[in-house]
Amino acid sequence: MNYEDILYDETDGVATITINRPDRYNAFRGQTCMELLDAFNRAGWNKDIGVIVFTGAGDKAFCTGGDQSAHEGQYDGRGLIGLPVEELQRTIREVPKPVIARVNGFAIGGGHVLHVICDLSIASETAIFGQVGPKVGSVDPGFGTAYLARVVGEKRAREIWYLCRKYSARQALDWGLVNAVVPPEQLDAEVQKWCDEILEKSPTALTIAKRSFNADSDNIGGIGALGMQALSLYYDTEESKEGVNAFKEKRKPDFRKFYK
């Protein structure tokens, strides 16, 4: 596959996958997801690769979720909602290599979900975390909600989704949402340090460990599949469309006028 929306690099046992849409704060469209699927499978099943680093281009955003300019009731790709996000989430979890999220800026919405499901997250002090789904007429009814509760606890997960606030990297570290926080100029060195330590370990043992961790929460994938079916119907409602329209028109949405 020829990549247009992402960058791919393999160096000394580390595959780095970068969403390369900085003008869109690394928001993903259908094509982006397809390229990410190809890249994660390419790296995940290459025995020369021991660890995968996932990040966003530039210093403003890791990823800010689905590109609202490509969302007209459905997004612009395949899948139940026009984005193969279920498949991408499963792939990140299923590739037999540790995946490190290098969070260099905003990890918001669907981008927040992607960092959560990575095995490890290392963040710049300038990183910002949070959800926006209920603000724009959307939600992640699987790993983005149920698995998040496994990571930070039910109360914090519900706060993150119900209030749609933004949280600092230090707050994320305190909650166990990320593994480490460093100054932005030290981010690459810190990620490399973690990669080097992983590369010293038995790849088979790491794969077994990852499979074992996943086995405890794989049932969430079934919850997500059911939820995505409901989400595809929700996207056709005026209530959901109000979120997209308000975002594009840069105004506050009025969901309740459509809630009948």
PDB file of C-alpha atoms in Angstrom:
ATOM      1  CA  MET A   1       0.000   0.000   0.000  1.00  0.00           C
ATOM      2  CA  ASN A   2       1.215   3.512  -0.833  1.00  0.00           C
ATOM      3  CA  TYR A   3       0.687   5.695   2.217  1.00  0.00           C
ATOM      4  CA  GLU A   4      -0.717   9.209   1.917  1.00  0.00           C
ATOM      5  CA  ASP A   5      -2.009   9.834   5.447  1.00  0.00           C
ATOM      6  CA  ILE A   6       0.680   8.115   7.496  1.00  0.00           C
ATOM      7  CA  LEU A   7       4.436   7.689   7.710  1.00  0.00           C
ATOM      8  CA  TYR A   8       6.106   4.331   8.301  1.00  0.00           C
ATOM      9  CA  ASP A   9       9.652   3.626   9.439  1.00  0.00           C
ATOM     10  CA  GLU A  10      11.600   0.600  10.615  1.00  0.00           C
ATOM     11  CA  THR A  11      14.864   1.221  12.478  1.00  0.00           C
ATOM     12  CA  ASP A  12      16.818  -1.190  14.689  1.00  0.00           C
ATOM     13  CA  GLY A  13      13.867  -3.369  15.584  1.00  0.00           C
ATOM     14  CA  VAL A  14      11.423  -0.491  16.137  1.00  0.00           C
ATOM     15  CA  ALA A  15       8.568   0.255  13.734  1.00  0.00           C
ATOM     16  CA  THR A  16       7.251   3.816  13.999  1.00  0.00           C
ATOM     17  CA  ILE A  17       3.777   4.528  12.633  1.00  0.00           C
ATOM     18  CA  THR A  18       2.877   8.222  12.398  1.00  0.00           C
ATOM     19  CA  ILE A  19      -0.443   9.780  11.454  1.00  0.00           C
ATOM     20  CA  ASN A  20       0.714  12.499   9.073  1.00  0.00           C
ATOM     21  CA  ARG A  21      -2.192  14.946   9.009  1.00  0.00           C
ATOM     22  CA  PRO A  22      -0.918  17.772  11.228  1.00  0.00           C
ATOM     23  CA  ASP A  23      -3.113  20.314   9.421  1.00  0.00           C
ATOM     24  CA  ARG A  24      -6.092  18.302  10.760  1.00  0.00           C
ATOM     25  CA  TYR A  25      -4.542  17.772  14.202  1.00  0.00           C
ATOM     26  CA  ASN A  26      -3.933  14.212  13.010  1.00  0.00           C
ATOM     27  CA  ALA A  27      -7.638  13.424  12.836  1.00  0.00           C
ATOM     28  CA  PHE A  28      -8.301  10.267  10.866  1.00  0.00           C
ATOM     29  CA  ARG A  29     -10.560   9.657   7.890  1.00  0.00           C
ATOM     30  CA  GLY A  30     -11.435   6.336   6.248  1.00  0.00           C
ATOM     31  CA  GLN A  31      -8.230   6.235   4.234  1.00  0.00           C
ATOM     32  CA  THR A  32      -6.137   6.937   7.324  1.00  0.00           C
ATOM     33  CA  CYS A  33      -7.647   3.959   9.107  1.00  0.00           C
ATOM     34  CA  MET A  34      -7.006   1.671   6.151  1.00  0.00           C
ATOM     35  CA  GLU A  35      -3.371   2.760   6.007  1.00  0.00           C
ATOM     36  CA  LEU A  36      -2.977   2.286   9.757  1.00  0.00           C
ATOM     37  CA  LEU A  37      -4.392  -1.228   9.476  1.00  0.00           C
ATOM     38  CA  ASP A  38      -1.871  -2.062   6.781  1.00  0.00           C
ATOM     39  CA  ALA A  39       1.027  -0.572   8.747  1.00  0.00           C
ATOM     40  CA  PHE A  40       0.195  -2.286  12.049  1.00  0.00           C
ATOM     41  CA  ASN A  41      -0.117  -5.647  10.326  1.00  0.00           C
ATOM     42  CA  ARG A  42       3.091  -4.995   8.398  1.00  0.00           C
ATOM     43  CA  ALA A  43       5.006  -4.257  11.593  1.00  0.00           C
ATOM     44  CA  GLY A  44       3.172  -6.656  13.860  1.00  0.00           C
ATOM     45  CA  TRP A  45       3.977  -9.783  11.894  1.00  0.00           C
ATOM     46  CA  ASN A  46       7.546  -8.861  10.946  1.00  0.00           C
ATOM     47  CA  LYS A  47       9.899 -10.895  13.139  1.00  0.00           C
ATOM     48  CA  ASP A  48      12.581  -8.247  12.759  1.00  0.00           C
ATOM     49  CA  ILE A  49      10.363  -5.818  14.665  1.00  0.00           C
ATOM     50  CA  GLY A  50      10.225  -6.046  18.450  1.00  0.00           C
ATOM     51  CA  VAL A  51       8.156  -3.008  19.366  1.00  0.00           C
ATOM     52  CA  ILE A  52       5.816  -0.574  17.592  1.00  0.00           C
ATOM     53  CA  VAL A  53       5.685   3.160  18.325  1.00  0.00           C
ATOM     54  CA  PHE A  54       2.454   4.930  17.382  1.00  0.00           C
ATOM     55  CA  THR A  55       2.370   8.733  17.201  1.00  0.00           C
ATOM     56  CA  GLY A  56       1.212  11.829  15.324  1.00  0.00           C
ATOM     57  CA  ALA A  57       3.149  14.265  13.170  1.00  0.00           C
ATOM     58  CA  GLY A  58       4.148  17.648  14.569  1.00  0.00           C
ATOM     59  CA  ASP A  59       4.019  18.800  18.162  1.00  0.00           C
ATOM     60  CA  LYS A  60       0.343  19.742  18.518  1.00  0.00           C
ATOM     61  CA  ALA A  61      -1.516  16.448  18.362  1.00  0.00           C
ATOM     62  CA  PHE A  62      -1.159  12.724  18.770  1.00  0.00           C
ATOM     63  CA  CYS A  63      -4.613  12.215  17.269  1.00  0.00           C
ATOM     64  CA  THR A  64      -7.948  13.996  17.639  1.00  0.00           C
ATOM     65  CA  GLY A  65     -10.215  11.203  16.419  1.00  0.00           C
ATOM     66  CA  GLY A  66     -12.477  11.150  13.389  1.00  0.00           C
ATOM     67  CA  ASP A  67     -12.175  14.014  10.925  1.00  0.00           C
ATOM     68  CA  GLN A  68     -15.489  15.850  11.233  1.00  0.00           C
ATOM     69  CA  SER A  69     -15.087  17.284   7.723  1.00  0.00           C
ATOM     70  CA  ALA A  70     -15.443  13.700   6.454  1.00  0.00           C
ATOM     71  CA  HIS A  71     -18.520  12.991   8.584  1.00  0.00           C
ATOM     72  CA  GLU A  72     -21.939  13.473   7.008  1.00  0.00           C
ATOM     73  CA  GLY A  73     -24.008  11.005   8.997  1.00  0.00           C
ATOM     74  CA  GLN A  74     -21.417   8.405   8.017  1.00  0.00           C
ATOM     75  CA  TYR A  75     -17.678   8.828   7.558  1.00  0.00           C
ATOM     76  CA  ASP A  76     -15.936   8.381   4.232  1.00  0.00           C
ATOM     77  CA  GLY A  77     -14.677   4.801   4.464  1.00  0.00           C
ATOM     78  CA  ARG A  78     -15.920   1.269   5.002  1.00  0.00           C
ATOM     79  CA  GLY A  79     -17.314  -0.219   8.165  1.00  0.00           C
ATOM     80  CA  LEU A  80     -20.497   0.247  10.159  1.00  0.00           C
ATOM     81  CA  ILE A  81     -19.913   3.969  10.677  1.00  0.00           C
ATOM     82  CA  GLY A  82     -17.752   4.587   7.614  1.00  0.00           C
ATOM     83  CA  LEU A  83     -14.548   4.018   9.582  1.00  0.00           C
ATOM     84  CA  PRO A  84     -13.068   0.575  10.369  1.00  0.00           C
ATOM     85  CA  VAL A  85     -12.296   1.689  13.921  1.00  0.00           C
ATOM     86  CA  GLU A  86     -13.319  -1.642  15.457  1.00  0.00           C
ATOM     87  CA  GLU A  87     -10.873  -3.440  13.202  1.00  0.00           C
ATOM     88  CA  LEU A  88      -8.115  -0.925  13.937  1.00  0.00           C
ATOM     89  CA  GLN A  89      -8.621  -1.240  17.694  1.00  0.00           C
ATOM     90  CA  ARG A  90      -8.575  -5.030  17.490  1.00  0.00           C
ATOM     91  CA  THR A  91      -5.454  -4.974  15.344  1.00  0.00           C
ATOM     92  CA  ILE A  92      -3.530  -2.786  17.803  1.00  0.00           C
ATOM     93  CA  ARG A  93      -4.476  -5.216  20.550  1.00  0.00           C
ATOM     94  CA  GLU A  94      -3.855  -8.377  18.533  1.00  0.00           C
ATOM     95  CA  VAL A  95      -0.498  -7.725  16.868  1.00  0.00           C
ATOM     96  CA  PRO A  96       2.015  -9.826  18.849  1.00  0.00           C
ATOM     97  CA  LYS A  97       4.270  -6.872  19.727  1.00  0.00           C
ATOM     98  CA  PRO A  98       4.051  -4.224  22.444  1.00  0.00           C
ATOM     99  CA  VAL A  99       2.631  -0.975  21.056  1.00  0.00           C
ATOM    100  CA  ILE A 100       3.783   2.287  22.651  1.00  0.00           C
ATOM    101  CA  ALA A 101       1.714   5.440  22.165  1.00  0.00           C
ATOM    102  CA  ARG A 102       4.050   8.432  21.884  1.00  0.00           C
ATOM    103  CA  VAL A 103       1.628  11.166  22.925  1.00  0.00           C
ATOM    104  CA  ASN A 104       3.058  14.450  21.699  1.00  0.00           C
ATOM    105  CA  GLY A 105       0.007  16.713  22.009  1.00  0.00           C
ATOM    106  CA  PHE A 106      -3.778  16.395  21.954  1.00  0.00           C
ATOM    107  CA  ALA A 107      -5.094  12.870  22.475  1.00  0.00           C
ATOM    108  CA  ILE A 108      -8.769  13.660  22.099  1.00  0.00           C
ATOM    109  CA  GLY A 109     -11.894  11.722  21.111  1.00  0.00           C
ATOM    110  CA  GLY A 110     -11.098   8.706  18.977  1.00  0.00           C
ATOM    111  CA  GLY A 111      -7.423   9.575  19.370  1.00  0.00           C
ATOM    112  CA  HIS A 112      -7.789   9.237  23.121  1.00  0.00           C
ATOM    113  CA  VAL A 113      -9.273   5.771  22.605  1.00  0.00           C
ATOM    114  CA  LEU A 114      -6.332   4.739  20.427  1.00  0.00           C
ATOM    115  CA  HIS A 115      -3.773   5.700  23.053  1.00  0.00           C
ATOM    116  CA  VAL A 116      -5.787   3.930  25.772  1.00  0.00           C
ATOM    117  CA  ILE A 117      -5.756   0.604  23.926  1.00  0.00           C
ATOM    118  CA  CYS A 118      -2.027   0.762  23.206  1.00  0.00           C
ATOM    119  CA  ASP A 119       0.032  -1.366  25.587  1.00  0.00           C
ATOM    120  CA  LEU A 120       1.930   1.627  26.965  1.00  0.00           C
ATOM    121  CA  SER A 121       1.636   5.416  26.721  1.00  0.00           C
ATOM    122  CA  ILE A 122       4.470   7.901  27.118  1.00  0.00           C
ATOM    123  CA  ALA A 123       3.451  11.543  27.060  1.00  0.00           C
ATOM    124  CA  SER A 124       4.962  14.948  26.654  1.00  0.00           C
ATOM    125  CA  GLU A 125       4.219  17.431  29.435  1.00  0.00           C
ATOM    126  CA  THR A 126       2.305  19.389  26.799  1.00  0.00           C
ATOM    127  CA  ALA A 127      -0.066  16.498  26.028  1.00  0.00           C
ATOM    128  CA  ILE A 128      -3.790  17.011  26.623  1.00  0.00           C
ATOM    129  CA  PHE A 129      -6.243  14.159  27.092  1.00  0.00           C
ATOM    130  CA  GLY A 130     -10.012  13.939  26.919  1.00  0.00           C
ATOM    131  CA  GLN A 131     -13.202  12.852  25.227  1.00  0.00           C
ATOM    132  CA  VAL A 132     -15.554  14.900  23.050  1.00  0.00           C
ATOM    133  CA  GLY A 133     -18.064  12.323  21.807  1.00  0.00           C
ATOM    134  CA  PRO A 134     -21.196  13.575  23.616  1.00  0.00           C
ATOM    135  CA  LYS A 135     -20.252  17.143  22.611  1.00  0.00           C
ATOM    136  CA  VAL A 136     -20.308  16.281  18.898  1.00  0.00           C
ATOM    137  CA  GLY A 137     -23.030  13.638  18.782  1.00  0.00           C
ATOM    138  CA  SER A 138     -20.866  10.545  19.057  1.00  0.00           C
ATOM    139  CA  VAL A 139     -19.496   7.942  21.491  1.00  0.00           C
ATOM    140  CA  ASP A 140     -17.197   4.911  21.504  1.00  0.00           C
ATOM    141  CA  PRO A 141     -19.409   2.130  22.880  1.00  0.00           C
ATOM    142  CA  GLY A 142     -16.683  -0.476  23.362  1.00  0.00           C
ATOM    143  CA  PHE A 143     -13.016  -0.246  24.225  1.00  0.00           C
ATOM    144  CA  GLY A 144     -13.244   3.532  24.478  1.00  0.00           C
ATOM    145  CA  THR A 145     -15.686   3.270  27.384  1.00  0.00           C
ATOM    146  CA  ALA A 146     -15.626  -0.163  29.022  1.00  0.00           C
ATOM    147  CA  TYR A 147     -11.879  -0.707  28.691  1.00  0.00           C
ATOM    148  CA  LEU A 148     -11.151   2.845  29.835  1.00  0.00           C
ATOM    149  CA  ALA A 149     -12.921   1.940  33.075  1.00  0.00           C
ATOM    150  CA  ARG A 150     -10.480  -0.955  33.493  1.00  0.00           C
ATOM    151  CA  VAL A 151      -7.609   1.509  33.195  1.00  0.00           C
ATOM    152  CA  VAL A 152      -8.738   4.433  35.357  1.00  0.00           C
ATOM    153  CA  GLY A 153     -11.732   3.043  37.255  1.00  0.00           C
ATOM    154  CA  GLU A 154     -15.455   3.466  36.747  1.00  0.00           C
ATOM    155  CA  LYS A 155     -15.814   6.889  38.368  1.00  0.00           C
ATOM    156  CA  ARG A 156     -12.995   8.513  36.395  1.00  0.00           C
ATOM    157  CA  ALA A 157     -14.058   6.875  33.126  1.00  0.00           C
ATOM    158  CA  ARG A 158     -17.608   8.147  33.523  1.00  0.00           C
ATOM    159  CA  GLU A 159     -16.305  11.610  34.370  1.00  0.00           C
ATOM    160  CA  ILE A 160     -14.159  11.628  31.241  1.00  0.00           C
ATOM    161  CA  TRP A 161     -17.122  10.697  29.028  1.00  0.00           C
ATOM    162  CA  TYR A 162     -19.973  12.530  30.728  1.00  0.00           C
ATOM    163  CA  LEU A 163     -18.233  15.894  31.185  1.00  0.00           C
ATOM    164  CA  CYS A 164     -15.874  15.945  28.167  1.00  0.00           C
ATOM    165  CA  ARG A 165     -13.258  17.907  30.058  1.00  0.00           C
ATOM    166  CA  LYS A 166      -9.609  18.173  29.072  1.00  0.00           C
ATOM    167  CA  TYR A 167      -6.907  16.771  31.339  1.00  0.00           C
ATOM    168  CA  SER A 168      -3.209  17.494  31.619  1.00  0.00           C
ATOM    169  CA  ALA A 169      -0.464  14.929  31.211  1.00  0.00           C
ATOM    170  CA  ARG A 170       0.225  15.078  34.949  1.00  0.00           C
ATOM    171  CA  GLN A 171      -3.423  14.307  35.722  1.00  0.00           C
ATOM    172  CA  ALA A 172      -3.282  11.427  33.254  1.00  0.00           C
ATOM    173  CA  LEU A 173      -0.185  10.080  34.999  1.00  0.00           C
ATOM    174  CA  ASP A 174      -1.813  10.354  38.415  1.00  0.00           C
ATOM    175  CA  TRP A 175      -4.817   8.374  37.143  1.00  0.00           C
ATOM    176  CA  GLY A 176      -2.720   5.620  35.552  1.00  0.00           C
ATOM    177  CA  LEU A 177      -3.796   6.689  32.085  1.00  0.00           C
ATOM    178  CA  VAL A 178      -0.159   6.999  30.928  1.00  0.00           C
ATOM    179  CA  ASN A 179       3.071   5.339  32.047  1.00  0.00           C
ATOM    180  CA  ALA A 180       5.451   8.302  31.973  1.00  0.00           C
ATOM    181  CA  VAL A 181       5.480  12.062  31.389  1.00  0.00           C
ATOM    182  CA  VAL A 182       8.573  13.966  30.278  1.00  0.00           C
ATOM    183  CA  PRO A 183       9.407  17.428  28.894  1.00  0.00           C
ATOM    184  CA  PRO A 184       8.692  17.601  25.148  1.00  0.00           C
ATOM    185  CA  GLU A 185      12.372  17.791  24.233  1.00  0.00           C
ATOM    186  CA  GLN A 186      12.954  14.493  26.069  1.00  0.00           C
ATOM    187  CA  LEU A 187      10.011  12.586  24.578  1.00  0.00           C
ATOM    188  CA  ASP A 188      11.897  10.807  21.810  1.00  0.00           C
ATOM    189  CA  ALA A 189      14.730   9.803  24.133  1.00  0.00           C
ATOM    190  CA  GLU A 190      12.283   8.446  26.699  1.00  0.00           C
ATOM    191  CA  VAL A 191      10.382   6.450  24.090  1.00  0.00           C
ATOM    192  CA  GLN A 192      13.663   5.055  22.761  1.00  0.00           C
ATOM    193  CA  LYS A 193      14.688   4.079  26.292  1.00  0.00           C
ATOM    194  CA  TRP A 194      11.500   2.069  26.744  1.00  0.00           C
ATOM    195  CA  CYS A 195      11.932   0.493  23.299  1.00  0.00           C
ATOM    196  CA  ASP A 196      15.507  -0.523  24.089  1.00  0.00           C
ATOM    197  CA  GLU A 197      14.429  -2.208  27.307  1.00  0.00           C
ATOM    198  CA  ILE A 198      11.632  -4.092  25.522  1.00  0.00           C
ATOM    199  CA  LEU A 199      13.978  -5.215  22.750  1.00  0.00           C
ATOM    200  CA  GLU A 200      16.180  -6.915  25.358  1.00  0.00           C
ATOM    201  CA  LYS A 201      13.307  -9.179  26.420  1.00  0.00           C
ATOM    202  CA  SER A 202      12.110 -12.495  25.004  1.00  0.00           C
ATOM    203  CA  PRO A 203       9.704 -11.714  22.122  1.00  0.00           C
ATOM    204  CA  THR A 204       7.787 -14.939  22.706  1.00  0.00           C
ATOM    205  CA  ALA A 205       7.338 -14.204  26.412  1.00  0.00           C
ATOM    206  CA  LEU A 206       6.150 -10.689  25.582  1.00  0.00           C
ATOM    207  CA  THR A 207       3.631 -12.041  23.087  1.00  0.00           C
ATOM    208  CA  ILE A 208       2.279 -14.531  25.617  1.00  0.00           C
ATOM    209  CA  ALA A 209       2.026 -11.757  28.212  1.00  0.00           C
ATOM    210  CA  LYS A 210       0.149  -9.498  25.794  1.00  0.00           C
ATOM    211  CA  ARG A 211      -2.232 -12.290  24.827  1.00  0.00           C
ATOM    212  CA  SER A 212      -2.835 -13.039  28.502  1.00  0.00           C
ATOM    213  CA  PHE A 213      -3.615  -9.405  29.345  1.00  0.00           C
ATOM    214  CA  ASN A 214      -5.966  -9.185  26.366  1.00  0.00           C
ATOM    215  CA  ALA A 215      -7.803 -12.401  27.237  1.00  0.00           C
ATOM    216  CA  ASP A 216      -9.246 -10.739  30.324  1.00  0.00           C
ATOM    217  CA  SER A 217     -10.852  -7.918  28.335  1.00  0.00           C
ATOM    218  CA  ASP A 218     -11.474  -9.340  24.858  1.00  0.00           C
ATOM    219  CA  ASN A 219     -15.184  -9.650  25.629  1.00  0.00           C
ATOM    220  CA  ILE A 220     -15.340  -5.856  25.354  1.00  0.00           C
ATOM    221  CA  GLY A 221     -14.914  -6.339  21.609  1.00  0.00           C
ATOM    222  CA  GLY A 222     -18.340  -7.991  21.538  1.00  0.00           C
ATOM    223  CA  ILE A 223     -19.833  -5.108  23.476  1.00  0.00           C
ATOM    224  CA  GLY A 224     -18.224  -2.745  20.980  1.00  0.00           C
ATOM    225  CA  ALA A 225     -19.607  -4.616  17.965  1.00  0.00           C
ATOM    226  CA  LEU A 226     -23.125  -4.335  19.346  1.00  0.00           C
ATOM    227  CA  GLY A 227     -22.563  -0.703  20.267  1.00  0.00           C
ATOM    228  CA  MET A 228     -21.188   0.208  16.848  1.00  0.00           C
ATOM    229  CA  GLN A 229     -24.334  -1.199  15.256  1.00  0.00           C
ATOM    230  CA  ALA A 230     -26.370   1.141  17.441  1.00  0.00           C
ATOM    231  CA  LEU A 231     -23.973   3.999  16.714  1.00  0.00           C
ATOM    232  CA  SER A 232     -24.475   3.585  12.965  1.00  0.00           C
ATOM    233  CA  LEU A 233     -28.206   4.129  13.519  1.00  0.00           C
ATOM    234  CA  TYR A 234     -27.610   7.056  15.871  1.00  0.00           C
ATOM    235  CA  TYR A 235     -25.500   8.834  13.249  1.00  0.00           C
ATOM    236  CA  ASP A 236     -28.599   9.000  11.033  1.00  0.00           C
ATOM    237  CA  THR A 237     -30.563  10.991  13.634  1.00  0.00           C
ATOM    238  CA  GLU A 238     -30.954  14.754  13.752  1.00  0.00           C
ATOM    239  CA  GLU A 239     -29.595  14.729  17.291  1.00  0.00           C
ATOM    240  CA  SER A 240     -26.255  13.306  16.175  1.00  0.00           C
ATOM    241  CA  LYS A 241     -26.122  15.500  13.072  1.00  0.00           C
ATOM    242  CA  GLU A 242     -26.604  18.572  15.281  1.00  0.00           C
ATOM    243  CA  GLY A 243     -23.213  17.858  16.844  1.00  0.00           C
ATOM    244  CA  VAL A 244     -21.447  17.728  13.492  1.00  0.00           C
ATOM    245  CA  ASN A 245     -23.263  20.804  12.180  1.00  0.00           C
ATOM    246  CA  ALA A 246     -22.489  22.826  15.305  1.00  0.00           C
ATOM    247  CA  PHE A 247     -18.815  21.830  15.111  1.00  0.00           C
ATOM    248  CA  LYS A 248     -18.570  22.938  11.485  1.00  0.00           C
ATOM    249  CA  GLU A 249     -20.497  26.153  12.178  1.00  0.00           C
ATOM    250  CA  LYS A 250     -18.393  26.858  15.307  1.00  0.00           C
ATOM    251  CA  ARG A 251     -21.367  27.209  17.603  1.00  0.00           C
ATOM    252  CA  LYS A 252     -22.697  25.500  20.701  1.00  0.00           C
ATOM    253  CA  PRO A 253     -24.913  22.518  19.821  1.00  0.00           C
ATOM    254  CA  ASP A 254     -28.515  22.282  20.986  1.00  0.00           C
ATOM    255  CA  PHE A 255     -29.062  18.530  21.209  1.00  0.00           C
ATOM    256  CA  ARG A 256     -32.159  18.623  23.337  1.00  0.00           C
ATOM    257  CA  LYS A 257     -34.352  20.188  20.685  1.00  0.00           C
ATOM    258  CA  PHE A 258     -33.964  16.904  18.748  1.00  0.00           C
ATOM    259  CA  TYR A 259     -34.303  14.645  21.798  1.00  0.00           C
ATOM    260  CA  LYS A 260     -37.923  13.503  21.573  1.00  0.00           C
TER     261      LYS A 260
END
